[in-house]
Amino acid sequence: MDFDKIFENNQHWIDEKLSRDKDYFRNLAKGQNPDVLYIGCSDSRVTAEDMIGAQPGELFVHRNIANVVPNTDINAMAVIKYAVTHLHVTDIIVCGHYGCGGVKAAMMAEDLGILNPWLRSIRDVYRLHHDELDAIEDIDARYKRLIELNVLEQSVNVLKTPEVQEAFRAGKLAMHGFVFDMETGHVIDLKFDYQKILDEIMEIYRLS
Ligand code: CO
């Protein structure tokens, strides 16, 4: 990243936007009304907007290492609360990606300091699905499946919040689990059946 170019790049971007629509920034400044909450990895290669063609104002974004949604993380919980209750998003995307360093680190027996409690959430995903994962002999395939299952379990964590339960039951909210394959550029819909998952876990996690 050439820091000498940052403001030059910014001016080019402004010029480009204004050449298409002279009111672009005036309209942008009026407020946001995004339909989608996107929860993804902080990985520099997995940009939320670019890969799905979203424009400024269309995605409310939360990114962290390995797209984890710990129920005690005030940051993630506040983002979900604000997006669902106040912005009234209609869709939540949890997007993982193959080659995720956070997930890989969680597969290793290594003390990583403050990263340990964060990555423990992913070790928990492994424990929940260890029968399926241990049956996959190929390590790369197992790693990919853990990445997919991490998307599933973090989505389940989203479903454990009362505002999401309420909106989901009212048919006002849909959940989507995606994985980005950076070797091909494709975003893959994992097609998790969230209604079925919600029905299965509701007895335990119902809050509203
Ligand atoms: Co990642």
Short mmCIF file of C-alpha atoms and ligand atoms in Angstrom, two decimals:
data_model
loop_
_atom_site.label_atom_id
_atom_site.label_comp_id
_atom_site.label_asym_id
_atom_site.label_seq_id
_atom_site.Cartn_x
_atom_site.Cartn_y
_atom_site.Cartn_z
CA MET A 1 0.00 0.00 0.00
CA ASP A 2 1.50 3.27 -1.13
CA PHE A 3 0.53 5.77 1.56
CA ASP A 4 1.62 8.73 -0.57
CA LYS A 5 -1.18 7.79 -2.93
CA ILE A 6 -4.00 7.45 -0.43
CA PHE A 7 -5.48 10.91 -0.83
CA GLU A 8 -4.83 10.91 -4.54
CA ASN A 9 -6.71 7.60 -4.78
CA ASN A 10 -9.47 9.07 -2.65
CA GLN A 11 -9.81 12.03 -5.01
CA HIS A 12 -9.98 9.69 -8.03
CA TRP A 13 -12.74 7.74 -6.30
CA ILE A 14 -14.67 10.94 -5.53
CA ASP A 15 -14.30 12.12 -9.13
CA GLU A 16 -15.45 8.76 -10.46
CA LYS A 17 -18.55 8.69 -8.22
CA LEU A 18 -19.48 12.30 -9.02
CA SER A 19 -19.02 11.79 -12.75
CA ARG A 20 -21.82 9.20 -12.59
CA ASP A 21 -24.01 11.03 -10.10
CA LYS A 22 -23.34 14.57 -8.97
CA ASP A 23 -25.51 14.03 -5.85
CA TYR A 24 -23.82 10.77 -4.89
CA PHE A 25 -22.27 11.94 -1.61
CA ARG A 26 -25.18 14.20 -0.72
CA ASN A 27 -27.45 11.16 -0.92
CA LEU A 28 -24.95 8.93 0.88
CA ALA A 29 -24.81 11.37 3.78
CA LYS A 30 -28.59 11.33 4.26
CA GLY A 31 -28.45 8.03 6.14
CA GLN A 32 -28.19 4.29 5.79
CA ASN A 33 -30.87 1.72 5.15
CA PRO A 34 -29.02 -1.54 4.47
CA ASP A 35 -30.97 -4.76 3.91
CA VAL A 36 -28.12 -7.06 4.82
CA LEU A 37 -25.94 -7.71 7.85
CA TYR A 38 -22.69 -9.29 6.65
CA ILE A 39 -20.53 -11.12 9.20
CA GLY A 40 -17.21 -12.21 7.75
CA CYS A 41 -13.50 -12.74 8.35
CA SER A 42 -11.05 -9.83 8.70
CA ASP A 43 -8.81 -11.52 6.11
CA SER A 44 -7.55 -8.81 3.75
CA ARG A 45 -8.45 -10.91 0.72
CA VAL A 46 -12.12 -11.34 1.59
CA THR A 47 -13.75 -7.99 0.94
CA ALA A 48 -17.40 -7.91 1.86
CA GLU A 49 -18.74 -5.60 -0.84
CA ASP A 50 -16.52 -6.31 -3.84
CA MET A 51 -17.14 -10.01 -4.17
CA ILE A 52 -20.93 -9.77 -4.14
CA GLY A 53 -21.27 -6.49 -6.00
CA ALA A 54 -22.65 -4.50 -3.07
CA GLN A 55 -22.49 -0.71 -3.04
CA PRO A 56 -21.92 1.66 -0.08
CA GLY A 57 -25.11 1.68 1.96
CA GLU A 58 -26.14 -1.89 1.12
CA LEU A 59 -24.25 -3.95 3.72
CA PHE A 60 -23.92 -3.48 7.46
CA VAL A 61 -20.58 -5.16 8.08
CA HIS A 62 -18.98 -6.95 11.00
CA ARG A 63 -15.61 -8.59 10.48
CA ASN A 64 -13.27 -10.36 12.87
CA ILE A 65 -10.77 -13.19 12.85
CA ALA A 66 -12.48 -16.27 11.38
CA ASN A 67 -16.02 -14.78 11.39
CA VAL A 68 -16.72 -15.86 14.94
CA VAL A 69 -19.87 -14.85 16.85
CA PRO A 70 -19.18 -15.48 20.55
CA ASN A 71 -22.29 -14.84 22.62
CA THR A 72 -20.23 -12.92 25.17
CA ASP A 73 -18.64 -10.63 22.58
CA ILE A 74 -20.26 -7.26 23.21
CA ASN A 75 -19.07 -6.07 19.80
CA ALA A 76 -20.75 -8.83 17.79
CA MET A 77 -23.86 -8.74 19.99
CA ALA A 78 -24.23 -4.96 19.62
CA VAL A 79 -23.82 -5.21 15.85
CA ILE A 80 -26.54 -7.87 15.61
CA LYS A 81 -28.87 -5.96 17.93
CA TYR A 82 -28.44 -2.72 16.02
CA ALA A 83 -28.76 -4.35 12.59
CA VAL A 84 -31.89 -6.36 13.42
CA THR A 85 -33.79 -4.11 15.84
CA HIS A 86 -32.88 -0.67 14.52
CA LEU A 87 -31.85 -1.10 10.88
CA HIS A 88 -34.40 -3.88 10.29
CA VAL A 89 -32.13 -5.89 8.00
CA THR A 90 -33.96 -8.60 6.08
CA ASP A 91 -30.98 -10.92 5.63
CA ILE A 92 -27.93 -11.97 7.62
CA ILE A 93 -24.95 -13.46 5.82
CA VAL A 94 -22.26 -15.33 7.72
CA CYS A 95 -19.39 -15.75 5.28
CA GLY A 96 -16.30 -17.87 5.87
CA HIS A 97 -13.52 -18.54 3.41
CA TYR A 98 -11.34 -21.48 2.44
CA GLY A 99 -7.74 -20.91 3.50
CA CYS A 100 -8.81 -19.14 6.70
CA GLY A 101 -5.75 -18.68 8.91
CA GLY A 102 -7.88 -18.42 12.04
CA VAL A 103 -9.50 -21.79 11.43
CA LYS A 104 -6.14 -23.32 10.56
CA ALA A 105 -4.63 -22.01 13.81
CA ALA A 106 -7.52 -23.57 15.72
CA MET A 107 -6.55 -26.96 14.27
CA MET A 108 -3.03 -26.73 15.71
CA ALA A 109 -1.77 -27.64 19.16
CA GLU A 110 -0.13 -24.32 19.79
CA ASP A 111 -0.32 -21.63 22.48
CA LEU A 112 -1.13 -18.39 20.68
CA GLY A 113 -1.63 -16.13 23.70
CA ILE A 114 -4.63 -13.84 23.57
CA LEU A 115 -5.73 -15.58 20.35
CA ASN A 116 -6.41 -18.75 22.40
CA PRO A 117 -9.82 -17.73 23.81
CA TRP A 118 -10.88 -16.36 20.45
CA LEU A 119 -9.93 -19.47 18.54
CA ARG A 120 -11.40 -21.71 21.23
CA SER A 121 -14.81 -21.01 19.68
CA ILE A 122 -13.57 -22.80 16.57
CA ARG A 123 -12.10 -25.66 18.59
CA ASP A 124 -15.62 -25.98 20.06
CA VAL A 125 -16.99 -26.29 16.52
CA TYR A 126 -14.50 -29.11 15.94
CA ARG A 127 -15.61 -30.84 19.15
CA LEU A 128 -19.28 -30.59 18.19
CA HIS A 129 -18.60 -32.16 14.80
CA HIS A 130 -15.59 -34.36 15.58
CA ASP A 131 -17.21 -37.57 14.30
CA GLU A 132 -17.75 -36.08 10.86
CA LEU A 133 -14.40 -34.25 10.79
CA ASP A 134 -12.26 -37.12 12.06
CA ALA A 135 -13.80 -39.37 9.40
CA ILE A 136 -12.29 -37.13 6.70
CA GLU A 137 -8.78 -38.48 6.18
CA ASP A 138 -7.49 -35.83 3.81
CA ILE A 139 -6.31 -32.95 6.01
CA ASP A 140 -7.09 -30.26 3.42
CA ALA A 141 -10.61 -31.60 2.97
CA ARG A 142 -11.06 -31.73 6.74
CA TYR A 143 -9.83 -28.13 7.03
CA LYS A 144 -12.32 -27.03 4.36
CA ARG A 145 -15.18 -28.81 6.10
CA LEU A 146 -14.27 -27.21 9.44
CA ILE A 147 -14.42 -23.83 7.71
CA GLU A 148 -17.94 -24.67 6.47
CA LEU A 149 -19.05 -26.01 9.85
CA ASN A 150 -17.66 -22.90 11.52
CA VAL A 151 -19.99 -20.84 9.30
CA LEU A 152 -22.86 -23.06 10.41
CA GLU A 153 -22.10 -22.85 14.13
CA GLN A 154 -21.46 -19.11 14.10
CA SER A 155 -24.82 -18.71 12.33
CA VAL A 156 -26.37 -20.79 15.11
CA ASN A 157 -24.79 -18.37 17.57
CA VAL A 158 -26.55 -15.55 15.71
CA LEU A 159 -29.80 -17.49 16.10
CA LYS A 160 -29.27 -17.63 19.86
CA THR A 161 -29.98 -13.90 20.22
CA PRO A 162 -33.57 -12.91 21.11
CA GLU A 163 -33.96 -10.23 18.44
CA VAL A 164 -32.94 -12.65 15.70
CA GLN A 165 -35.22 -15.39 17.04
CA GLU A 166 -38.14 -12.99 17.03
CA ALA A 167 -37.47 -11.60 13.54
CA PHE A 168 -36.80 -15.07 12.14
CA ARG A 169 -40.04 -16.47 13.54
CA ALA A 170 -41.97 -13.49 12.19
CA GLY A 171 -40.62 -14.28 8.73
CA LYS A 172 -38.86 -10.92 8.61
CA LEU A 173 -35.35 -12.29 8.49
CA ALA A 174 -33.46 -14.86 6.45
CA MET A 175 -30.07 -16.38 7.26
CA HIS A 176 -27.41 -17.37 4.73
CA GLY A 177 -24.19 -19.31 5.20
CA PHE A 178 -21.60 -18.61 2.51
CA VAL A 179 -18.01 -19.58 1.94
CA PHE A 180 -15.63 -17.71 -0.35
CA ASP A 181 -13.26 -19.82 -2.41
CA MET A 182 -10.41 -17.47 -3.16
CA GLU A 183 -8.75 -19.94 -5.54
CA THR A 184 -11.64 -19.46 -7.96
CA GLY A 185 -13.29 -16.28 -6.69
CA HIS A 186 -16.61 -18.04 -6.20
CA VAL A 187 -18.95 -17.34 -3.31
CA ILE A 188 -20.66 -20.64 -2.47
CA ASP A 189 -24.03 -20.89 -0.75
CA LEU A 190 -23.74 -23.67 1.85
CA LYS A 191 -27.55 -23.93 1.86
CA PHE A 192 -27.92 -24.61 5.56
CA ASP A 193 -31.56 -25.14 6.55
CA TYR A 194 -31.77 -22.53 9.29
CA GLN A 195 -35.46 -23.10 9.94
CA LYS A 196 -34.74 -26.75 10.69
CA ILE A 197 -31.77 -25.80 12.87
CA LEU A 198 -33.86 -23.26 14.74
CA ASP A 199 -36.61 -25.82 15.33
CA GLU A 200 -34.03 -28.26 16.72
CA ILE A 201 -32.33 -25.86 19.11
CA MET A 202 -35.27 -23.72 20.17
CA GLU A 203 -36.13 -25.89 23.15
CA ILE A 204 -32.74 -25.02 24.62
CA TYR A 205 -32.07 -21.51 23.36
CA ARG A 206 -35.50 -19.88 23.20
CA LEU A 207 -35.34 -16.39 24.72
CA SER A 208 -38.40 -14.73 23.34
CO CO B 1 -10.12 -15.97 7.72
#
